[in-house]
Amino acid sequence: MIIDQQAAHERVLFEKFINRLKSGTGNSQQSLFPQTISLSPADFAMVMEIENELTALGFRFELFGKNALLISGVPVGCGSNEKEIFEGLIEQFKINQSELELPLRDNLAMALARRTAVKSGQKLLPEEIQSIVEGLFACSRPNFSPDGRPTFFTFETSKIESYFTR
């Protein structure tokens, strides 16, 4: 079995974020030094429209001037660069919105999973690999990433052996 670490991690995170959106209780990792983010008027309006969903994921922010936000928390486990995470989420959300027809919650969960998942080829510790594998096979749909890419491939031993026999 070969596992695509990025696709697998996206699936694990997607299901975690969907559950947070459904329950409406996303835990937040508070920042010691909140960061200011300036948005275009269109992006600012969009963020205000989905404010409840962003809060349910675990984002904490407040208005900070015209078209600006003060980001004081991000979902637990998403890293510590609040500005980069938030901007990446908004950018991926817009890409998904233009390319896919998804319900709001699915779009947000997919966008955040895509932006925060480990990347292909990224070196992982054995414990991190184990966590992703266990998380993947605990998912309701472990075979595919949220955007439909296979998360793993299985090969029969006889098929592999056939490549080396004469």
PDB file of C-alpha atoms in Angstrom:
ATOM      1  CA  MET A   1       0.000   0.000   0.000  1.00  0.00           C
ATOM      2  CA  ILE A   2       1.261   3.455  -0.909  1.00  0.00           C
ATOM      3  CA  ILE A   3      -0.345   6.474   0.772  1.00  0.00           C
ATOM      4  CA  ASP A   4      -0.392   9.971  -0.710  1.00  0.00           C
ATOM      5  CA  GLN A   5       0.423  11.905   2.467  1.00  0.00           C
ATOM      6  CA  GLN A   6      -1.057  15.190   1.262  1.00  0.00           C
ATOM      7  CA  ALA A   7      -4.315  13.698  -0.023  1.00  0.00           C
ATOM      8  CA  ALA A   8      -4.643  11.578   3.127  1.00  0.00           C
ATOM      9  CA  HIS A   9      -4.000  14.506   5.457  1.00  0.00           C
ATOM     10  CA  GLU A  10      -6.470  16.669   3.511  1.00  0.00           C
ATOM     11  CA  ARG A  11      -9.146  13.974   4.019  1.00  0.00           C
ATOM     12  CA  VAL A  12      -8.425  13.743   7.749  1.00  0.00           C
ATOM     13  CA  LEU A  13      -8.513  17.534   8.179  1.00  0.00           C
ATOM     14  CA  PHE A  14     -11.582  17.948   5.964  1.00  0.00           C
ATOM     15  CA  GLU A  15     -13.632  15.576   8.094  1.00  0.00           C
ATOM     16  CA  LYS A  16     -12.375  17.225  11.286  1.00  0.00           C
ATOM     17  CA  PHE A  17     -13.319  20.682   9.983  1.00  0.00           C
ATOM     18  CA  ILE A  18     -16.733  19.510   8.718  1.00  0.00           C
ATOM     19  CA  ASN A  19     -17.487  18.149  12.191  1.00  0.00           C
ATOM     20  CA  ARG A  20     -16.460  21.476  13.757  1.00  0.00           C
ATOM     21  CA  LEU A  21     -18.759  23.339  11.378  1.00  0.00           C
ATOM     22  CA  LYS A  22     -21.647  21.016  12.145  1.00  0.00           C
ATOM     23  CA  SER A  23     -21.188  21.316  15.909  1.00  0.00           C
ATOM     24  CA  GLY A  24     -20.429  25.032  15.770  1.00  0.00           C
ATOM     25  CA  THR A  25     -17.742  24.696  18.436  1.00  0.00           C
ATOM     26  CA  GLY A  26     -14.286  25.081  16.972  1.00  0.00           C
ATOM     27  CA  ASN A  27     -11.463  25.343  19.454  1.00  0.00           C
ATOM     28  CA  SER A  28      -9.127  28.227  18.875  1.00  0.00           C
ATOM     29  CA  GLN A  29      -5.416  28.608  19.403  1.00  0.00           C
ATOM     30  CA  GLN A  30      -5.083  32.148  20.735  1.00  0.00           C
ATOM     31  CA  SER A  31      -2.250  34.341  19.548  1.00  0.00           C
ATOM     32  CA  LEU A  32       0.112  36.163  21.865  1.00  0.00           C
ATOM     33  CA  PHE A  33       0.501  38.855  19.215  1.00  0.00           C
ATOM     34  CA  PRO A  34      -2.653  39.270  17.104  1.00  0.00           C
ATOM     35  CA  GLN A  35      -2.017  40.185  13.486  1.00  0.00           C
ATOM     36  CA  THR A  36      -3.790  42.747  11.341  1.00  0.00           C
ATOM     37  CA  ILE A  37      -4.967  41.801   7.889  1.00  0.00           C
ATOM     38  CA  SER A  38      -6.222  44.243   5.260  1.00  0.00           C
ATOM     39  CA  LEU A  39      -8.669  42.866   2.733  1.00  0.00           C
ATOM     40  CA  SER A  40     -10.143  44.120  -0.503  1.00  0.00           C
ATOM     41  CA  PRO A  41     -13.718  45.423  -0.096  1.00  0.00           C
ATOM     42  CA  ALA A  42     -15.053  42.305  -1.845  1.00  0.00           C
ATOM     43  CA  ASP A  43     -13.033  39.924   0.347  1.00  0.00           C
ATOM     44  CA  PHE A  44     -14.003  41.847   3.476  1.00  0.00           C
ATOM     45  CA  ALA A  45     -17.701  41.597   2.559  1.00  0.00           C
ATOM     46  CA  MET A  46     -17.312  37.870   1.904  1.00  0.00           C
ATOM     47  CA  VAL A  47     -15.605  37.323   5.274  1.00  0.00           C
ATOM     48  CA  MET A  48     -18.421  39.179   7.022  1.00  0.00           C
ATOM     49  CA  GLU A  49     -20.979  36.940   5.263  1.00  0.00           C
ATOM     50  CA  ILE A  50     -19.266  33.761   6.494  1.00  0.00           C
ATOM     51  CA  GLU A  51     -18.218  35.090   9.908  1.00  0.00           C
ATOM     52  CA  ASN A  52     -20.274  32.518  11.853  1.00  0.00           C
ATOM     53  CA  GLU A  53     -18.757  29.624   9.928  1.00  0.00           C
ATOM     54  CA  LEU A  54     -15.222  30.988  10.376  1.00  0.00           C
ATOM     55  CA  THR A  55     -15.854  31.283  14.115  1.00  0.00           C
ATOM     56  CA  ALA A  56     -17.214  27.727  14.202  1.00  0.00           C
ATOM     57  CA  LEU A  57     -13.944  26.539  12.630  1.00  0.00           C
ATOM     58  CA  GLY A  58     -11.974  28.260  15.394  1.00  0.00           C
ATOM     59  CA  PHE A  59     -10.953  31.599  13.889  1.00  0.00           C
ATOM     60  CA  ARG A  60     -11.117  34.572  16.227  1.00  0.00           C
ATOM     61  CA  PHE A  61     -11.054  38.069  14.785  1.00  0.00           C
ATOM     62  CA  GLU A  62     -12.524  41.509  15.216  1.00  0.00           C
ATOM     63  CA  LEU A  63     -13.003  44.558  13.048  1.00  0.00           C
ATOM     64  CA  PHE A  64      -9.959  46.780  12.947  1.00  0.00           C
ATOM     65  CA  GLY A  65     -10.697  49.734  10.696  1.00  0.00           C
ATOM     66  CA  LYS A  66     -12.059  49.865   7.176  1.00  0.00           C
ATOM     67  CA  ASN A  67     -11.727  46.467   5.464  1.00  0.00           C
ATOM     68  CA  ALA A  68      -9.287  45.267   8.120  1.00  0.00           C
ATOM     69  CA  LEU A  69      -9.405  42.552  10.741  1.00  0.00           C
ATOM     70  CA  LEU A  70      -7.380  41.774  13.820  1.00  0.00           C
ATOM     71  CA  ILE A  71      -6.783  38.008  13.811  1.00  0.00           C
ATOM     72  CA  SER A  72      -6.373  36.795  17.383  1.00  0.00           C
ATOM     73  CA  GLY A  73      -6.865  33.046  16.973  1.00  0.00           C
ATOM     74  CA  VAL A  74      -6.837  30.208  14.483  1.00  0.00           C
ATOM     75  CA  PRO A  75      -8.228  26.666  14.640  1.00  0.00           C
ATOM     76  CA  VAL A  76      -6.214  24.380  16.904  1.00  0.00           C
ATOM     77  CA  GLY A  77      -3.579  22.473  14.980  1.00  0.00           C
ATOM     78  CA  CYS A  78      -3.405  24.853  12.024  1.00  0.00           C
ATOM     79  CA  GLY A  79      -0.094  26.485  12.857  1.00  0.00           C
ATOM     80  CA  SER A  80       0.857  29.792  14.335  1.00  0.00           C
ATOM     81  CA  ASN A  81       1.010  32.235  11.425  1.00  0.00           C
ATOM     82  CA  GLU A  82      -2.516  33.608  11.722  1.00  0.00           C
ATOM     83  CA  LYS A  83      -2.253  36.024   8.828  1.00  0.00           C
ATOM     84  CA  GLU A  84      -0.882  33.444   6.385  1.00  0.00           C
ATOM     85  CA  ILE A  85      -3.479  30.853   7.397  1.00  0.00           C
ATOM     86  CA  PHE A  86      -6.388  33.288   7.131  1.00  0.00           C
ATOM     87  CA  GLU A  87      -5.251  34.767   3.800  1.00  0.00           C
ATOM     88  CA  GLY A  88      -4.630  31.275   2.414  1.00  0.00           C
ATOM     89  CA  LEU A  89      -8.074  30.130   3.507  1.00  0.00           C
ATOM     90  CA  ILE A  90      -9.774  33.090   1.840  1.00  0.00           C
ATOM     91  CA  GLU A  91      -7.775  32.607  -1.375  1.00  0.00           C
ATOM     92  CA  GLN A  92      -8.497  28.860  -1.528  1.00  0.00           C
ATOM     93  CA  PHE A  93     -12.162  29.478  -0.690  1.00  0.00           C
ATOM     94  CA  LYS A  94     -12.439  31.839  -3.679  1.00  0.00           C
ATOM     95  CA  ILE A  95     -10.690  29.315  -5.969  1.00  0.00           C
ATOM     96  CA  ASN A  96     -13.073  26.559  -4.848  1.00  0.00           C
ATOM     97  CA  GLN A  97     -16.033  28.891  -5.287  1.00  0.00           C
ATOM     98  CA  SER A  98     -15.106  29.703  -8.878  1.00  0.00           C
ATOM     99  CA  GLU A  99     -14.162  26.138  -9.907  1.00  0.00           C
ATOM    100  CA  LEU A 100     -16.505  23.919  -7.880  1.00  0.00           C
ATOM    101  CA  GLU A 101     -20.124  24.003  -6.891  1.00  0.00           C
ATOM    102  CA  LEU A 102     -19.927  23.218  -3.197  1.00  0.00           C
ATOM    103  CA  PRO A 103     -22.070  24.027  -0.200  1.00  0.00           C
ATOM    104  CA  LEU A 104     -20.525  26.750   1.969  1.00  0.00           C
ATOM    105  CA  ARG A 105     -19.426  24.396   4.765  1.00  0.00           C
ATOM    106  CA  ASP A 106     -17.808  21.922   2.380  1.00  0.00           C
ATOM    107  CA  ASN A 107     -16.000  24.739   0.604  1.00  0.00           C
ATOM    108  CA  LEU A 108     -14.631  26.179   3.854  1.00  0.00           C
ATOM    109  CA  ALA A 109     -13.579  22.792   5.214  1.00  0.00           C
ATOM    110  CA  MET A 110     -11.927  21.852   1.923  1.00  0.00           C
ATOM    111  CA  ALA A 111     -10.156  25.214   1.629  1.00  0.00           C
ATOM    112  CA  LEU A 112      -8.757  25.063   5.166  1.00  0.00           C
ATOM    113  CA  ALA A 113      -7.742  21.404   4.778  1.00  0.00           C
ATOM    114  CA  ARG A 114      -5.946  22.167   1.509  1.00  0.00           C
ATOM    115  CA  ARG A 115      -4.058  25.108   3.016  1.00  0.00           C
ATOM    116  CA  THR A 116      -3.024  23.432   6.267  1.00  0.00           C
ATOM    117  CA  ALA A 117      -2.300  19.832   5.197  1.00  0.00           C
ATOM    118  CA  VAL A 118       1.244  18.529   4.914  1.00  0.00           C
ATOM    119  CA  LYS A 119       2.587  18.797   1.392  1.00  0.00           C
ATOM    120  CA  SER A 120       3.728  15.985  -0.888  1.00  0.00           C
ATOM    121  CA  GLY A 121       7.364  15.180  -0.283  1.00  0.00           C
ATOM    122  CA  GLN A 122       7.437  16.942   3.089  1.00  0.00           C
ATOM    123  CA  LYS A 123       9.559  14.983   5.545  1.00  0.00           C
ATOM    124  CA  LEU A 124       7.488  13.654   8.430  1.00  0.00           C
ATOM    125  CA  LEU A 125       8.411  12.034  11.713  1.00  0.00           C
ATOM    126  CA  PRO A 126       7.239   8.438  12.222  1.00  0.00           C
ATOM    127  CA  GLU A 127       4.691   9.662  14.795  1.00  0.00           C
ATOM    128  CA  GLU A 128       3.264  12.148  12.280  1.00  0.00           C
ATOM    129  CA  ILE A 129       2.967   9.445   9.622  1.00  0.00           C
ATOM    130  CA  GLN A 130       1.253   7.125  12.101  1.00  0.00           C
ATOM    131  CA  SER A 131      -1.177   9.866  13.112  1.00  0.00           C
ATOM    132  CA  ILE A 132      -2.157  10.558   9.494  1.00  0.00           C
ATOM    133  CA  VAL A 133      -2.592   6.845   8.706  1.00  0.00           C
ATOM    134  CA  GLU A 134      -4.705   6.234  11.811  1.00  0.00           C
ATOM    135  CA  GLY A 135      -6.732   9.359  11.128  1.00  0.00           C
ATOM    136  CA  LEU A 136      -7.270   8.369   7.503  1.00  0.00           C
ATOM    137  CA  PHE A 137      -8.669   4.958   8.286  1.00  0.00           C
ATOM    138  CA  ALA A 138     -10.921   6.428  10.967  1.00  0.00           C
ATOM    139  CA  CYS A 139     -12.531   8.679   8.324  1.00  0.00           C
ATOM    140  CA  SER A 140     -15.946   7.936   6.885  1.00  0.00           C
ATOM    141  CA  ARG A 141     -14.506   8.096   3.327  1.00  0.00           C
ATOM    142  CA  PRO A 142     -10.816   7.215   3.535  1.00  0.00           C
ATOM    143  CA  ASN A 143     -10.340   6.307  -0.148  1.00  0.00           C
ATOM    144  CA  PHE A 144     -10.370   9.833  -1.567  1.00  0.00           C
ATOM    145  CA  SER A 145      -9.282  13.356  -0.693  1.00  0.00           C
ATOM    146  CA  PRO A 146     -12.052  15.971  -0.503  1.00  0.00           C
ATOM    147  CA  ASP A 147     -11.451  16.891  -4.153  1.00  0.00           C
ATOM    148  CA  GLY A 148     -11.531  13.256  -5.321  1.00  0.00           C
ATOM    149  CA  ARG A 149      -7.850  12.265  -5.529  1.00  0.00           C
ATOM    150  CA  PRO A 150      -7.053   8.740  -4.311  1.00  0.00           C
ATOM    151  CA  THR A 151      -5.490   8.775  -0.843  1.00  0.00           C
ATOM    152  CA  PHE A 152      -3.821   5.396  -1.250  1.00  0.00           C
ATOM    153  CA  PHE A 153      -3.046   2.687  -3.762  1.00  0.00           C
ATOM    154  CA  THR A 154      -2.793  -1.021  -3.094  1.00  0.00           C
ATOM    155  CA  PHE A 155      -0.735  -3.432  -5.139  1.00  0.00           C
ATOM    156  CA  GLU A 156      -0.995  -7.186  -5.172  1.00  0.00           C
ATOM    157  CA  THR A 157       2.275  -8.970  -4.476  1.00  0.00           C
ATOM    158  CA  SER A 158       1.773 -11.160  -7.552  1.00  0.00           C
ATOM    159  CA  LYS A 159       1.486  -8.061  -9.757  1.00  0.00           C
ATOM    160  CA  ILE A 160       4.717  -6.604  -8.351  1.00  0.00           C
ATOM    161  CA  GLU A 161       6.482  -9.957  -8.786  1.00  0.00           C
ATOM    162  CA  SER A 162       5.354 -10.109 -12.412  1.00  0.00           C
ATOM    163  CA  TYR A 163       7.444  -7.017 -13.160  1.00  0.00           C
ATOM    164  CA  PHE A 164      10.598  -8.890 -12.138  1.00  0.00           C
ATOM    165  CA  THR A 165      10.046 -12.329 -13.623  1.00  0.00           C
ATOM    166  CA  ARG A 166      11.298 -13.400 -17.031  1.00  0.00           C
TER     167      ARG A 166
END
